[in-house]
Amino acid sequence: MSDHLAALYDRIATIYDPWSVSVVEDVEFYVEEALASGGPVVELAVGTGRIAVPVARAGIRVIGVDESPEMLAGARGYAEREGVADLVDLRLGDLREPPVRERVPLVTVPFRSLLHLPDEEEKLRALSAAASLLEPGGRLVFDVFAPSPEDIEETDGLWLEREPGIFERADWDVRARTLVLSVRGADQGATFELHWLSAAEWNALVEDAGLVAEELYGWFDRRPYEGGEDQIWVCRRPR
Ligand SMILES: C[S@@+](CC[C@H](N)C(=O)[O-])C[C@H]1O[C@@H](n2cnc3c(N)ncnc32)[C@H](O)[C@@H]1O
């Protein structure tokens, strides 16, 4: 397990929800995917349950894996408040070696979590681990991004108040394809790295993991990917 990242998300667990409060566009998409699969769903890097709890509210059982105990505590509280704790099974662990013996029709990795992995080798480990949890014919759905020059230009090196009292700073290293992202609230803060790839590179990793890319969307309304910042991958394990 990566103690390094666990410690980082532990450090922002109480500001994570207010920080990401405006990120809502993906929730319905993942709920639709969960309903179409029939469940159960494994969500890798489940965080505070931002997606997992709405999936459970739709009646689908979720196994959520995360390496941050504090983020999982947030997810537990959210599931309890929403009355779906019996449908949300939270497990502490690394998404590259998920503590999951079950085989499921859908594995998800929402909100760019795979970008925390530093290189292609580690990303392939994660995709292969996700693939191994799938029933034959099951799907892996994940989203990632690669920044546009405009986004880099607008945000590089600036502290921006993303939500009231919560500040974010992006330092982009285009050559290394690494975003160093800092977030600060009143009592909590952390800095972590995100490492992006091109769509062609993701496709190669998906194939190396034994999966077939069925769809690549450019947004959560399922419009086709046309080279924008967001990539939403729907991959199938062959029967
Ligand atoms: C951006 S948050 C996403 C949380 C949630 N899926 C969502 O959509 O709001 C990233 C999460 O990935 C977790 N994480 C990062 N690296 C991990 C790893 N190697 N194994 C398990 N969890 C990891 C962090 O602890 C954090 O909760």
Coordinates of C-alpha atoms and ligand atoms in Angstrom, one line a residue:
M1 CA 0.0 0.0 0.0
S2 CA 1.2 3.5 -0.7
D3 CA 1.5 5.2 2.7
H4 CA 2.5 8.3 1.0
L5 CA -0.8 8.9 -0.8
A6 CA -2.9 7.5 2.0
A7 CA -1.4 10.1 4.3
L8 CA -2.1 12.8 1.7
Y9 CA -5.8 12.1 1.3
D10 CA -6.1 11.5 5.1
R11 CA -4.9 15.1 5.3
I12 CA -7.7 16.5 3.2
A13 CA -10.5 14.1 4.0
T14 CA -12.6 16.7 5.8
I15 CA -12.3 19.3 3.1
Y16 CA -12.6 16.8 0.2
D17 CA -16.4 17.1 0.0
P18 CA -16.6 20.9 0.1
W19 CA -13.6 21.1 -2.3
S20 CA -15.3 18.8 -4.9
V21 CA -18.9 20.0 -4.3
S22 CA -19.3 21.3 -7.8
V23 CA -18.2 18.1 -9.4
V24 CA -21.6 16.5 -10.1
E25 CA -21.6 15.8 -13.8
D26 CA -20.2 12.3 -13.4
V27 CA -22.6 11.0 -10.7
E28 CA -25.6 10.2 -12.9
F29 CA -23.3 8.6 -15.6
Y30 CA -21.8 6.1 -13.0
V31 CA -25.2 5.4 -11.5
E32 CA -26.5 4.6 -15.1
E33 CA -23.5 2.3 -15.6
A34 CA -24.2 0.6 -12.3
L35 CA -27.9 0.1 -13.0
A36 CA -27.1 -1.3 -16.5
S37 CA -24.7 -3.8 -15.0
G38 CA -27.1 -5.0 -12.3
G39 CA -24.3 -4.9 -9.8
P40 CA -22.6 -5.5 -7.6
V41 CA -20.0 -2.8 -8.5
V42 CA -16.4 -2.5 -7.3
E43 CA -15.4 1.1 -7.1
L44 CA -11.6 1.5 -6.8
A45 CA -10.4 4.6 -5.0
V46 CA -13.9 5.1 -3.6
G47 CA -12.9 8.2 -1.5
T48 CA -15.8 9.7 0.6
G49 CA -18.4 7.8 -1.4
R50 CA -19.3 10.7 -3.7
I51 CA -20.3 8.2 -6.4
A52 CA -20.7 5.0 -4.4
V53 CA -23.5 6.3 -2.1
P54 CA -25.7 7.5 -5.0
V55 CA -25.1 4.1 -6.7
A56 CA -26.2 2.4 -3.5
R57 CA -29.2 4.7 -3.3
A58 CA -30.2 3.4 -6.7
G59 CA -30.3 -0.1 -5.1
I60 CA -27.0 -1.4 -6.3
R61 CA -24.5 -3.0 -3.9
V62 CA -21.0 -1.4 -4.0
I63 CA -17.7 -2.7 -2.8
G64 CA -15.5 0.4 -2.3
V65 CA -11.7 0.2 -2.0
D66 CA -9.5 3.1 -0.8
E67 CA -6.1 3.4 0.8
S68 CA -7.1 6.3 3.0
P69 CA -8.8 5.4 6.3
E70 CA -10.0 9.0 6.7
M71 CA -11.6 9.0 3.3
L72 CA -13.3 5.7 4.0
A73 CA -14.6 7.1 7.3
G74 CA -16.2 9.9 5.3
A75 CA -17.8 7.3 3.0
R76 CA -19.1 5.3 6.0
G77 CA -20.7 8.4 7.5
Y78 CA -22.3 9.4 4.2
A79 CA -23.7 5.9 3.6
E80 CA -25.1 5.9 7.1
R81 CA -26.7 9.3 6.7
E82 CA -28.3 8.2 3.5
G83 CA -29.6 4.9 5.0
V84 CA -27.6 2.7 2.6
A85 CA -24.8 1.5 4.8
D86 CA -25.9 -2.1 4.3
L87 CA -25.3 -1.7 0.5
V88 CA -21.8 -0.1 0.8
D89 CA -19.0 -2.5 1.7
L90 CA -15.9 -0.4 2.4
R91 CA -12.4 -1.9 2.3
L92 CA -9.0 -0.5 3.1
G93 CA -6.5 -1.3 0.4
D94 CA -4.5 -0.4 -2.6
L95 CA -6.3 -0.4 -5.9
R96 CA -3.4 -2.2 -7.5
E97 CA -4.0 -5.2 -5.2
P98 CA -7.6 -4.7 -4.2
P99 CA -8.8 -6.8 -1.3
V100 CA -11.7 -8.2 -3.3
R101 CA -12.3 -11.9 -4.0
E102 CA -15.7 -11.4 -5.6
R103 CA -16.1 -11.3 -9.4
V104 CA -18.4 -8.5 -10.6
P105 CA -20.0 -7.2 -13.8
L106 CA -18.7 -3.7 -13.3
V107 CA -15.5 -2.1 -11.9
T108 CA -15.3 1.7 -11.8
V109 CA -12.4 4.2 -11.1
P110 CA -14.1 7.6 -11.2
F111 CA -12.7 11.1 -10.9
R112 CA -9.3 10.7 -12.4
S113 CA -8.0 8.5 -9.6
L114 CA -5.7 6.4 -11.9
L115 CA -3.7 9.5 -12.5
H116 CA -2.3 9.2 -9.0
L117 CA -0.2 6.3 -10.3
P118 CA 3.2 7.6 -11.3
D119 CA 3.9 5.7 -14.6
E120 CA 2.6 3.4 -17.2
E121 CA 3.8 0.3 -15.3
E122 CA 1.8 1.2 -12.3
K123 CA -1.2 2.2 -14.3
L124 CA -1.1 -1.2 -16.1
R125 CA -0.9 -2.9 -12.7
A126 CA -4.1 -1.1 -11.7
L127 CA -5.9 -1.9 -15.0
S128 CA -4.9 -5.5 -14.8
A129 CA -6.1 -5.8 -11.2
A130 CA -9.4 -4.2 -12.2
A131 CA -9.7 -6.6 -15.1
S132 CA -9.1 -9.6 -12.9
L133 CA -12.2 -8.6 -10.8
L134 CA -14.5 -8.7 -13.8
E135 CA -16.8 -11.6 -14.7
P136 CA -16.3 -12.6 -18.4
G137 CA -18.1 -9.9 -20.4
G138 CA -17.9 -7.4 -17.5
R139 CA -16.9 -3.8 -17.9
L140 CA -14.3 -1.5 -16.5
V141 CA -15.3 2.2 -16.6
F142 CA -12.9 5.0 -15.7
D143 CA -12.3 8.6 -16.4
V144 CA -9.0 10.5 -16.8
F145 CA -7.9 13.8 -18.3
A146 CA -5.0 15.3 -20.3
P147 CA -4.9 19.2 -20.0
S148 CA -5.3 21.6 -22.8
P149 CA -2.8 24.4 -23.4
E150 CA -5.5 26.9 -22.5
D151 CA -6.1 25.2 -19.1
I152 CA -2.4 25.2 -18.3
E153 CA -2.1 28.9 -19.4
E154 CA -5.0 30.0 -17.2
T155 CA -4.1 28.2 -14.0
D156 CA -0.3 27.6 -13.9
G157 CA 1.2 28.6 -10.6
L158 CA -1.8 30.5 -9.3
W159 CA -3.7 30.1 -6.0
L160 CA -7.4 30.1 -7.0
E161 CA -10.3 30.1 -4.6
R162 CA -12.1 27.1 -5.9
E163 CA -14.8 27.1 -3.3
P164 CA -15.3 29.5 -0.4
G165 CA -12.3 29.2 1.8
I166 CA -10.8 26.4 -0.2
F167 CA -7.8 27.3 -2.4
E168 CA -6.2 25.2 -5.2
R169 CA -2.9 25.7 -7.1
A170 CA -1.9 23.8 -10.2
D171 CA 1.8 23.6 -11.2
W172 CA 2.0 22.0 -14.6
D173 CA 5.2 20.2 -15.9
V174 CA 4.3 19.6 -19.5
R175 CA 7.5 17.8 -20.3
A176 CA 7.0 15.3 -17.5
R177 CA 3.3 15.4 -18.0
T178 CA 2.8 15.9 -14.3
L179 CA 0.4 18.2 -12.5
V180 CA 1.4 19.1 -9.0
L181 CA -1.9 20.0 -7.3
S182 CA -2.1 21.7 -4.0
V183 CA -5.3 22.2 -2.0
R184 CA -5.6 24.3 1.2
G185 CA -8.6 24.8 3.5
A186 CA -8.8 26.4 6.9
D187 CA -7.4 23.4 8.8
Q188 CA -6.3 20.9 6.2
G189 CA -4.1 20.8 3.1
A190 CA -2.0 18.6 0.9
T191 CA 0.0 18.6 -2.3
F192 CA -0.1 15.6 -4.7
E193 CA 0.9 14.7 -8.2
L194 CA -1.2 13.6 -11.1
H195 CA 0.4 12.0 -14.2
W196 CA -1.5 12.1 -17.5
L197 CA -1.3 10.1 -20.7
S198 CA -2.6 10.5 -24.2
A199 CA -5.7 8.6 -25.3
A200 CA -3.5 6.3 -27.5
E201 CA -1.4 5.4 -24.5
W202 CA -4.4 4.6 -22.4
N203 CA -5.8 2.5 -25.2
A204 CA -2.5 0.5 -25.3
L205 CA -2.6 -0.1 -21.6
V206 CA -6.2 -1.2 -21.7
E207 CA -5.3 -3.8 -24.4
D208 CA -2.2 -4.9 -22.4
A209 CA -4.6 -5.5 -19.4
G210 CA -6.6 -7.9 -21.6
L211 CA -9.5 -5.6 -22.1
V212 CA -11.2 -4.2 -25.2
A213 CA -12.1 -0.5 -25.3
E214 CA -15.8 -0.3 -26.4
E215 CA -16.4 3.4 -26.0
L216 CA -14.3 6.5 -25.4
Y217 CA -16.5 9.4 -24.5
G218 CA -15.4 13.0 -24.3
W219 CA -17.9 13.9 -21.6
F220 CA -20.4 12.3 -19.2
D221 CA -23.3 13.0 -21.6
R222 CA -21.6 10.3 -23.8
R223 CA -20.6 12.6 -26.6
P224 CA -17.7 10.9 -28.5
Y225 CA -14.1 11.8 -27.6
E226 CA -12.7 14.3 -30.0
G227 CA -9.3 15.1 -28.5
G228 CA -10.6 17.2 -25.6
E229 CA -9.3 17.2 -22.0
D230 CA -11.6 14.5 -20.6
Q231 CA -11.5 10.8 -21.5
I232 CA -14.2 8.5 -20.3
W233 CA -13.3 4.9 -21.0
V234 CA -15.7 1.9 -21.2
C235 CA -13.8 -1.3 -21.6
R236 CA -15.0 -4.9 -21.7
R237 CA -13.4 -8.1 -20.5
P238 CA -13.9 -10.6 -23.4
R239 CA -16.0 -13.7 -22.7
Ligands
LIG1 C1 -9.8 12.2 -6.5 S1 -10.2 11.1 -5.2 C2 -11.6 10.2 -5.9 C3 -12.6 9.7 -4.9 C4 -13.9 9.2 -5.4 N1 -13.8 8.1 -6.3 C5 -14.7 10.3 -6.1 O1 -15.1 10.2 -7.2 O2 -15.0 11.4 -5.4 C6 -8.9 9.9 -5.3 C7 -9.0 8.8 -4.2 O3 -8.0 7.8 -4.6 C8 -7.4 7.2 -3.4 N2 -6.2 6.6 -3.9 C9 -5.1 7.1 -4.5 N3 -4.2 6.2 -4.7 C10 -4.7 5.0 -4.3 C11 -4.3 3.6 -4.4 N4 -3.1 3.3 -4.9 N5 -5.1 2.7 -3.9 C12 -6.3 3.0 -3.3 N6 -6.8 4.3 -3.3 C13 -6.0 5.2 -3.8 C14 -7.3 8.4 -2.5 O4 -7.2 8.0 -1.2 C15 -8.6 9.2 -2.8 O5 -9.6 8.8 -1.9

